[in-house]
Amino acid sequence: MKQSSLPFLSLRKASFRLGDRIVFENTSWVFRRNEHWAIIGPNGSGKSLLGEALRGQLPLVQGELSYHFRTPPGLMPEESIGHMSFEDRRLDVQEMVVQSRWNSIEEESALLVRDFLSFEQVMEINPFEVRDPDDLERGRFERRRRRAMRLSRIEPFLDRTLISLSNGERQRVQLARALCRPLRLLMLDEPFVGLDVGTRKYFHKLLNQLMRTPLRVLLITARIEDLPRRVTHLLFLRECQVIAAGPRTKVLALPVVKELLAAGRKTSVSHKPADSGPVAAAGKGLLPRARTQKRQPRNPGGKSSGKPLVQLRKVTVRYEDRVILRDINWTVRAGESWALLGPNGSGKTTLLSLILGDNPQVYGNDMAVFGRQRGSGESVWEIKRRIGWVSPELHLHFDDEATCFEVAASGFYDTIGLFQKPSRQRRAAVLEWLAEFQLLEFVDNPLCALSTGLQRMVLLARALVKRPQLLILDEPCQGLDPAHRDVFLEAVDELIRTGKVTTIYVTHRKEEIPRAVKRVLRLRGGLAQLF
């Protein structure tokens, strides 16, 4: 047998324990040295769970999990497996991000990218450990570090703080950090979520480069269209069982996988805006009439008789020498639907933080929300009570054991968790919205027991229970498979078409913009264009 076709990692009649149940019972699978695999399947199929099992994070109760690769001295096989996911890419700086908005000193004192990639940080060296790493170990690390920085092109922001990075920049840093370790396998769980078109293309190129090296790559994704071309084999899961495993072309030809692909085509057809509409033009980058804000009519995209809910007049946000937003003029009126577009780092999150009341620079700008000039004595909580919000970051903050009812009901109080008993009227409203999205059967289930798609629907119910005047949806379809995207987009489209809520919708994927969205604000380089 050729050396390249020898097993790299294998399962033989393996079963794993998750809490009080057995998952992937009696599973056999061989990952060979000349292969690159992707684990695919719908939400709730167990893709990330299998990844955890392969990294030794779940107890093996039967059969064998074997690592057939050599490990560096002093490392266990599991320690030679790198892992990246959306949760990892937060870099554990969520609290610092919030604080930095309120105090520039926090940002100045926050961890620099250079320090985050230091030997002590990456290798998790205990400062009180007696053993002192030798020069050879440090030398090997430095060679890996230089190569990782070159591949991920992060040299330009080594002296920036982690909390100042855009989502795409942060992902590049996280990948560089993983490559600084002596890895044999790199496991990437939904590596393209939250990335703009240009950054996704760059990551495809980077992954294809890595796949030409001895490092093996295992992807986990619900989006078949995101698979790099060098992925050779697919493992298709459903309900924590392996349905199919083998060469990419053969697995994609199976009827059960074709069904998943068909759902994706249905999404892109049923939800793409009309070809002549402003959103379609913005999504394709064909904007012949686009001009800077100063030359735009007051209400682009058609007349609106609604009263202004959000008004920004020459709003500028800067941190030291970096200008994030420059002279932004924007009015959102009741009943309107807007797509907020722009590449990673263009200022979308900063703009939303101004509206949500999470950024203190709102007080140095001319801005009104719900008719109240900011800085006129209103409280942040008065504003939040009238805004519904859904985002992947919000999703990550909820306790795994919170029930679907508790998560939805917390929307009345704008809290991450339910800390008071809702009134009878509010309980009825929660049940009404859960019923609207066909979630009543999950009322008492922990949120974590649902698939990612259903969890996102619970969060939409949470945003709507208080009947907000403004609904902000920030990348709401991240991590959803095609079928769940269909359901979610249909729900949002219905809300917009019936005029139940004014909407700001943020996405990097044009096929995820609901049909009913009629207006576009595009950010680029701190400036804005309206369509």
Coordinates of N, CA, C and O in Angstrom, one line a residue, residues 450-512:
L450 N -32.2 22.2 20.3 CA -32.8 22.4 19.0 C -31.6 22.6 18.0 O -30.5 22.9 18.3
S451 N -31.9 22.4 16.7 CA -31.0 22.7 15.6 C -30.7 24.2 15.6 O -31.4 25.0 16.1
T452 N -29.6 24.5 14.9 CA -29.2 25.9 14.8 C -30.3 26.7 14.2 O -30.6 27.9 14.6
G453 N -30.9 26.2 13.1 CA -32.0 26.9 12.4 C -33.2 27.2 13.3 O -33.7 28.3 13.3
L454 N -33.6 26.2 14.1 CA -34.7 26.4 15.0 C -34.3 27.4 16.1 O -35.2 28.2 16.6
Q455 N -33.1 27.3 16.6 CA -32.6 28.3 17.6 C -32.7 29.7 17.1 O -33.2 30.6 17.8
R456 N -32.4 29.9 15.8 CA -32.5 31.2 15.3 C -33.9 31.7 15.2 O -34.2 32.9 15.3
M457 N -34.8 30.8 14.9 CA -36.3 31.2 14.9 C -36.7 31.6 16.3 O -37.6 32.5 16.4
V458 N -36.2 30.9 17.3 CA -36.6 31.3 18.7 C -36.1 32.7 19.0 O -36.8 33.5 19.6
L459 N -34.9 33.0 18.5 CA -34.4 34.4 18.7 C -35.2 35.4 17.9 O -35.3 36.5 18.4
L460 N -35.7 35.0 16.8 CA -36.6 35.9 16.0 C -37.9 36.2 16.8 O -38.4 37.3 16.9
A461 N -38.4 35.1 17.4 CA -39.6 35.3 18.3 C -39.2 36.2 19.5 O -40.0 37.0 19.9
R462 N -38.0 36.0 20.0 CA -37.6 36.9 21.1 C -37.6 38.3 20.7 O -38.0 39.2 21.5
A463 N -37.1 38.6 19.5 CA -37.0 40.0 19.0 C -38.4 40.6 18.8 O -38.6 41.8 18.9
L464 N -39.4 39.8 18.6 CA -40.7 40.3 18.2 C -41.8 40.3 19.3 O -42.8 40.9 19.1
V465 N -41.5 39.6 20.4 CA -42.5 39.5 21.4 C -43.0 40.9 21.9 O -44.2 41.0 22.3
K466 N -42.1 41.8 22.0 CA -42.5 43.2 22.5 C -43.1 44.1 21.4 O -43.3 45.3 21.6
R467 N -43.3 43.5 20.2 CA -43.8 44.3 19.1 C -43.0 45.5 18.8 O -43.5 46.6 19.0
P468 N -41.7 45.4 18.5 CA -40.8 46.5 18.4 C -41.1 47.4 17.2 O -41.7 46.9 16.2
Q469 N -40.8 48.6 17.3 CA -41.0 49.5 16.1 C -39.9 49.3 15.1 O -40.1 49.5 13.9
L470 N -38.7 48.8 15.5 CA -37.6 48.6 14.6 C -37.0 47.2 14.9 O -36.8 46.9 16.0
L471 N -36.8 46.5 13.8 CA -36.2 45.1 13.9 C -34.9 45.2 13.2 O -34.8 45.5 12.0
I472 N -33.8 44.8 13.9 CA -32.5 44.8 13.3 C -32.0 43.3 13.2 O -31.9 42.7 14.3
L473 N -31.7 42.9 12.0 CA -31.3 41.5 11.8 C -29.9 41.5 11.2 O -29.7 41.9 10.1
D474 N -28.9 41.2 12.1 CA -27.5 41.3 11.7 C -27.0 39.9 11.4 O -26.8 39.0 12.3
E475 N -26.8 39.6 10.1 CA -26.3 38.3 9.6 C -27.2 37.2 10.3 O -26.6 36.2 10.8
P476 N -28.5 37.2 10.2 CA -29.3 36.2 10.9 C -29.3 34.8 10.3 O -29.7 33.9 11.0
C477 N -28.8 34.7 9.1 CA -28.8 33.3 8.5 C -27.4 32.6 8.6 O -27.2 31.6 8.0
Q478 N -26.5 33.2 9.4 CA -25.2 32.5 9.6 C -25.4 31.1 10.1 O -26.1 31.0 11.1
G479 N -24.8 30.2 9.5 CA -24.8 28.8 10.0 C -26.1 28.0 9.7 O -26.2 26.9 10.2
L480 N -27.0 28.6 8.9 CA -28.2 27.9 8.6 C -28.1 27.1 7.3 O -27.5 27.6 6.4
D481 N -28.7 25.9 7.3 CA -28.7 25.1 6.1 C -29.7 25.7 5.2 O -30.5 26.5 5.6
P482 N -29.7 25.3 3.9 CA -30.7 25.9 2.9 C -32.1 25.8 3.3 O -32.9 26.7 3.2
A483 N -32.6 24.6 3.9 CA -34.0 24.5 4.3 C -34.3 25.5 5.4 O -35.4 26.1 5.4
H484 N -33.5 25.6 6.4 CA -33.8 26.5 7.5 C -33.7 28.0 7.0 O -34.4 28.8 7.5
R485 N -32.8 28.3 6.1 CA -32.8 29.6 5.5 C -34.1 29.9 4.8 O -34.6 31.1 4.9
D486 N -34.6 29.0 4.1 CA -35.9 29.2 3.4 C -37.0 29.6 4.5 O -37.7 30.6 4.3
V487 N -37.1 28.8 5.5 CA -38.1 29.1 6.5 C -37.9 30.5 7.2 O -38.9 31.2 7.3
F488 N -36.7 30.7 7.5 CA -36.4 32.0 8.2 C -36.7 33.2 7.3 O -37.3 34.2 7.7
L489 N -36.2 33.1 6.1 CA -36.4 34.2 5.1 C -37.9 34.4 4.8 O -38.3 35.6 4.6
E490 N -38.6 33.4 4.7 CA -40.1 33.5 4.4 C -40.7 34.2 5.6 O -41.6 35.0 5.4
A491 N -40.3 33.9 6.8 CA -40.9 34.5 8.0 C -40.6 36.0 8.0 O -41.5 36.9 8.2
V492 N -39.4 36.4 7.7 CA -39.0 37.8 7.7 C -39.6 38.5 6.5 O -40.1 39.7 6.7
D493 N -39.7 37.9 5.4 CA -40.3 38.5 4.2 C -41.8 38.8 4.5 O -42.3 39.9 4.1
E494 N -42.5 37.9 5.2 CA -43.9 38.1 5.5 C -44.0 39.3 6.5 O -45.0 40.1 6.3
L495 N -43.2 39.4 7.5 CA -43.2 40.5 8.4 C -43.1 41.8 7.7 O -43.8 42.8 8.0
I496 N -42.1 41.9 6.7 CA -41.9 43.2 6.0 C -43.1 43.5 5.1 O -43.6 44.6 5.1
R497 N -43.5 42.5 4.3 CA -44.6 42.7 3.4 C -45.9 43.2 4.0 O -46.6 44.0 3.5
T498 N -46.2 42.7 5.2 CA -47.4 43.0 5.9 C -47.3 44.3 6.7 O -48.2 44.8 7.3
G499 N -46.1 44.9 6.6 CA -45.9 46.2 7.3 C -45.9 46.1 8.8 O -46.1 47.1 9.5
K500 N -45.6 44.9 9.4 CA -45.7 44.8 10.8 C -44.5 45.4 11.5 O -44.5 45.7 12.7
V501 N -43.4 45.7 10.8 CA -42.2 46.2 11.5 C -41.3 46.9 10.5 O -41.3 46.5 9.3
T502 N -40.6 47.9 10.9 CA -39.5 48.5 10.1 C -38.2 47.7 10.3 O -37.9 47.3 11.4
T503 N -37.5 47.5 9.2 CA -36.4 46.5 9.3 C -35.1 47.0 8.7 O -35.1 47.7 7.7
I504 N -34.0 46.7 9.4 CA -32.7 46.9 8.9 C -32.0 45.5 8.9 O -31.9 44.8 9.9
Y505 N -31.6 45.1 7.7 CA -31.2 43.7 7.5 C -29.7 43.7 7.0 O -29.4 44.4 6.0
V506 N -28.8 43.1 7.7 CA -27.4 43.1 7.4 C -27.0 41.7 6.9 O -27.3 40.7 7.5
T507 N -26.3 41.7 5.8 CA -25.8 40.4 5.3 C -24.7 40.6 4.3 O -24.5 41.7 3.8
H508 N -23.9 39.5 4.1 CA -22.8 39.5 3.1 C -23.2 38.7 1.9 O -22.4 38.6 0.9
R509 N -24.4 38.1 1.9 CA -24.8 37.2 0.8 C -26.1 37.7 0.2 O -27.1 37.8 0.8
K510 N -26.0 38.1 -1.1 CA -27.2 38.7 -1.8 C -28.4 37.8 -1.8 O -29.5 38.3 -1.8
E511 N -28.1 36.5 -1.9 CA -29.3 35.5 -1.9 C -30.1 35.5 -0.6 O -31.1 34.9 -0.6
E512 N -29.5 36.1 0.4 CA -30.2 36.0 1.7 C -31.0 37.3 2.0 O -31.6 37.5 3.1

